[in-house]
Amino acid sequence: MPTAIDRASLPSQSKLVNIDKSHDLDRLPRLIPRKKAPPPQNSVPVPPTPPLSPPVDPQHLNLHEPTRRILSPHDYELFKASPTYSLILSFVFSLSEAAADKKISSIYQGEVPDVLKHLLSIISAVEETIIQCPPADQGGSRFGNPSFRYFLDTIASQSSSWHTLLGVSPSSAVSEVAAYLHNSFGNRARIDYGSGHELNFLMWLLCLNRLSILPPSTFPGLALLVFPKYIKLMRTIQSTYYLEPAGSHGVWGLDDYHFLPFLFGASQLLHHPYIRPLSIHNELILEEEGDEYIYLDMVRETMESKSVKGLKWTQPMLDDISGAKNWEKVEQGMRRMFVKEVLGKLPVMQHFLFGSLVPAAEGMSREEEVGVNPEEQEPEGGEVVVEHDGVKHVHRDDAWGDCCGIKIPSTIAAAQEAKKKGEEDSFRRIPFD
């Protein structure tokens, strides 16, 4: 029979089990907590605001009616390297900065300068002209109404007295400055409107600034009183005469017609305490704050003009932008977009007008030198219907790399025609939504 074993004489458990853990550590990777990936950075720098040059003395200028000077890609490259390019950036971005963190109603809290009152009265006079030039019956067509041409001719006949009221002189200066106003309502031949025409309105204001009529102290009022009233006027003109979107990106753009309201509007909201980019999906905020903030008003108007409900279907770019972290990101993106999508697009800038107040660069072509007729002498319609692969479409020879263009009826025209048929409250369903 075996004898009892003295437990005290046995080796301890720690001595019996001697595991070499260093070998396992060599084989198994050390666990490291995952770090959140940094957000993607935009490699395109934010365009700065160049310093605004002082006004010019008109006595030292050869004032004349402005003409197109970007008639070739080489002309366009000269323009981008010119002081005029910097002048345009400076003026547009300065207006945007003047709107920063301000409500529209804040401008009325002080004394509105007389020159701004004159500008507002001119816009009101244009509104009254619409009543004098009613649209022609075009049998349900959603394309441009030919009465728009009579409207523009009526505007041109009244323009001289308006500019005299502003203090523009001599008559050669009136002809130069007024050309930008005439071209800010749309193209007479094509009956369309786009960001280039919107830019012409800003160039009209820039010319008045060059003549010392609009000093920098008026910039907040220009951005928050005059420009919003112009946008509302254009909405009326677009719905009355069914202006076609000029070069519209359609559903993939910010808006069928406008761009700058989104730049100025984002600047307004830069440091707002509770309105965020995502707030554009809140209909209550749009209703309560849309009259104070340009960006919200544009979203509200866009939603009302579409026959399909939901920004993700009608304006997915606006929907994507609403996911931005803050309004500073939105404003920076709008600056980049203005440089790329407006000043950076040949089909837009080839219609830009140069005079003595907004001068062309040395070496840029002239219309008479290259045998190009002035734009106002284009045949009505501005395009030719051709047939390609059995499909008729509109062939336009006024844009490089943009042919063949197809005439785009406006969504505003579609909404107006739907109202005539009593269908204004109906929305089309989206499959799988």
GROMACS .gro file of N, CA and C in nm, residues 99-109 220 223-225 228 232 261 264-270 272 274-275 284-298 300:
model
  132
   99ALA      N    1  -2.264   9.057  -4.695
   99ALA     CA    2  -2.389   8.996  -4.648
   99ALA      C    3  -2.368   8.904  -4.529
  100ALA      N    4  -2.244   8.884  -4.487
  100ALA     CA    5  -2.213   8.785  -4.384
  100ALA      C    6  -2.286   8.815  -4.253
  101ASP      N    7  -2.357   8.712  -4.203
  101ASP     CA    8  -2.423   8.716  -4.072
  101ASP      C    9  -2.526   8.828  -4.060
  102LYS      N   10  -2.588   8.865  -4.170
  102LYS     CA   11  -2.689   8.971  -4.169
  102LYS      C   12  -2.821   8.917  -4.223
  103LYS      N   13  -2.929   8.955  -4.156
  103LYS     CA   14  -3.062   8.930  -4.209
  103LYS      C   15  -3.097   9.038  -4.312
  104ILE      N   16  -3.191   9.007  -4.399
  104ILE     CA   17  -3.236   9.107  -4.496
  104ILE      C   18  -3.298   9.226  -4.424
  105SER      N   19  -3.374   9.199  -4.318
  105SER     CA   20  -3.441   9.308  -4.246
  105SER      C   21  -3.343   9.399  -4.174
  106SER      N   22  -3.220   9.354  -4.149
  106SER     CA   23  -3.123   9.438  -4.078
  106SER      C   24  -3.086   9.561  -4.159
  107ILE      N   25  -3.098   9.555  -4.292
  107ILE     CA   26  -3.063   9.669  -4.377
  107ILE      C   27  -3.164   9.782  -4.357
  108TYR      N   28  -3.288   9.748  -4.325
  108TYR     CA   29  -3.390   9.850  -4.308
  108TYR      C   30  -3.380   9.920  -4.173
  109GLN      N   31  -3.298   9.869  -4.081
  109GLN     CA   32  -3.287   9.930  -3.950
  109GLN      C   33  -3.212  10.063  -3.955
  220PRO      N   34  -2.361   9.610  -4.847
  220PRO     CA   35  -2.463   9.528  -4.777
  220PRO      C   36  -2.602   9.546  -4.836
  223ALA      N   37  -2.631   9.358  -5.172
  223ALA     CA   38  -2.641   9.213  -5.158
  223ALA      C   39  -2.773   9.168  -5.099
  224LEU      N   40  -2.832   9.250  -5.010
  224LEU     CA   41  -2.948   9.203  -4.934
  224LEU      C   42  -3.079   9.275  -4.967
  225LEU      N   43  -3.072   9.383  -5.043
  225LEU     CA   44  -3.195   9.451  -5.086
  225LEU      C   45  -3.210   9.447  -5.238
  228PRO      N   46  -3.168   9.058  -5.407
  228PRO     CA   47  -3.286   8.973  -5.388
  228PRO      C   48  -3.409   9.022  -5.463
  232LYS      N   49  -3.625   8.811  -5.745
  232LYS     CA   50  -3.772   8.797  -5.746
  232LYS      C   51  -3.829   8.847  -5.880
  261PRO      N   52  -2.729   8.366  -5.575
  261PRO     CA   53  -2.805   8.369  -5.449
  261PRO      C   54  -2.756   8.265  -5.347
  264PHE      N   55  -2.428   8.425  -5.185
  264PHE     CA   56  -2.463   8.530  -5.090
  264PHE      C   57  -2.541   8.472  -4.972
  265GLY      N   58  -2.629   8.377  -5.001
  265GLY     CA   59  -2.711   8.318  -4.895
  265GLY      C   60  -2.629   8.237  -4.796
  266ALA      N   61  -2.529   8.164  -4.843
  266ALA     CA   62  -2.443   8.089  -4.752
  266ALA      C   63  -2.364   8.183  -4.663
  267SER      N   64  -2.322   8.297  -4.719
  267SER     CA   65  -2.250   8.396  -4.639
  267SER      C   66  -2.341   8.453  -4.529
  268GLN      N   67  -2.466   8.475  -4.560
  268GLN     CA   68  -2.562   8.523  -4.460
  268GLN      C   69  -2.570   8.431  -4.339
  269LEU      N   70  -2.559   8.302  -4.362
  269LEU     CA   71  -2.583   8.202  -4.257
  269LEU      C   72  -2.454   8.151  -4.192
  270LEU      N   73  -2.342   8.215  -4.219
  270LEU     CA   74  -2.212   8.163  -4.176
  270LEU      C   75  -2.208   8.120  -4.029
  272HIS      N   76  -2.485   8.129  -3.802
  272HIS     CA   77  -2.620   8.130  -3.746
  272HIS      C   78  -2.629   8.034  -3.628
  274TYR      N   79  -2.871   7.851  -3.497
  274TYR     CA   80  -2.945   7.724  -3.502
  274TYR      C   81  -2.976   7.674  -3.642
  275ILE      N   82  -2.973   7.756  -3.744
  275ILE     CA   83  -2.999   7.708  -3.881
  275ILE      C   84  -2.872   7.642  -3.934
  284LEU      N   85  -4.077   7.398  -4.201
  284LEU     CA   86  -4.115   7.504  -4.107
  284LEU      C   87  -4.009   7.614  -4.105
  285ILE      N   88  -3.882   7.576  -4.105
  285ILE     CA   89  -3.774   7.675  -4.108
  285ILE      C   90  -3.776   7.752  -4.240
  286LEU      N   91  -3.798   7.681  -4.351
  286LEU     CA   92  -3.806   7.747  -4.480
  286LEU      C   93  -3.918   7.851  -4.481
  287GLU      N   94  -4.030   7.816  -4.421
  287GLU     CA   95  -4.144   7.906  -4.420
  287GLU      C   96  -4.120   8.027  -4.329
  288GLU      N   97  -4.061   8.004  -4.211
  288GLU     CA   98  -4.044   8.111  -4.114
  288GLU      C   99  -3.924   8.200  -4.142
  289GLU      N  100  -3.819   8.143  -4.200
  289GLU     CA  101  -3.694   8.218  -4.218
  289GLU      C  102  -3.662   8.249  -4.364
  290GLY      N  103  -3.742   8.199  -4.457
  290GLY     CA  104  -3.712   8.217  -4.599
  290GLY      C  105  -3.713   8.362  -4.644
  291ASP      N  106  -3.792   8.447  -4.578
  291ASP     CA  107  -3.796   8.588  -4.617
  291ASP      C  108  -3.674   8.665  -4.568
  292GLU      N  109  -3.599   8.607  -4.475
  292GLU     CA  110  -3.482   8.675  -4.418
  292GLU      C  111  -3.350   8.626  -4.479
  293TYR      N  112  -3.350   8.504  -4.532
  293TYR     CA  113  -3.225   8.444  -4.578
  293TYR      C  114  -3.240   8.396  -4.723
  294ILE      N  115  -3.151   8.447  -4.808
  294ILE     CA  116  -3.161   8.422  -4.952
  294ILE      C  117  -3.151   8.274  -4.983
  295TYR      N  118  -3.060   8.203  -4.919
  295TYR     CA  119  -3.039   8.060  -4.947
  295TYR      C  120  -3.168   7.982  -4.923
  296LEU      N  121  -3.233   8.008  -4.809
  296LEU     CA  122  -3.356   7.937  -4.776
  296LEU      C  123  -3.468   7.973  -4.873
  297ASP      N  124  -3.473   8.098  -4.914
  297ASP     CA  125  -3.575   8.141  -5.009
  297ASP      C  126  -3.556   8.070  -5.143
  298MET      N  127  -3.430   8.053  -5.186
  298MET     CA  128  -3.403   7.984  -5.312
  298MET      C  129  -3.446   7.838  -5.305
  300ARG      N  130  -3.677   7.717  -5.107
  300ARG     CA  131  -3.823   7.718  -5.102
  300ARG      C  132  -3.883   7.737  -5.241
   0.00000   0.00000   0.00000
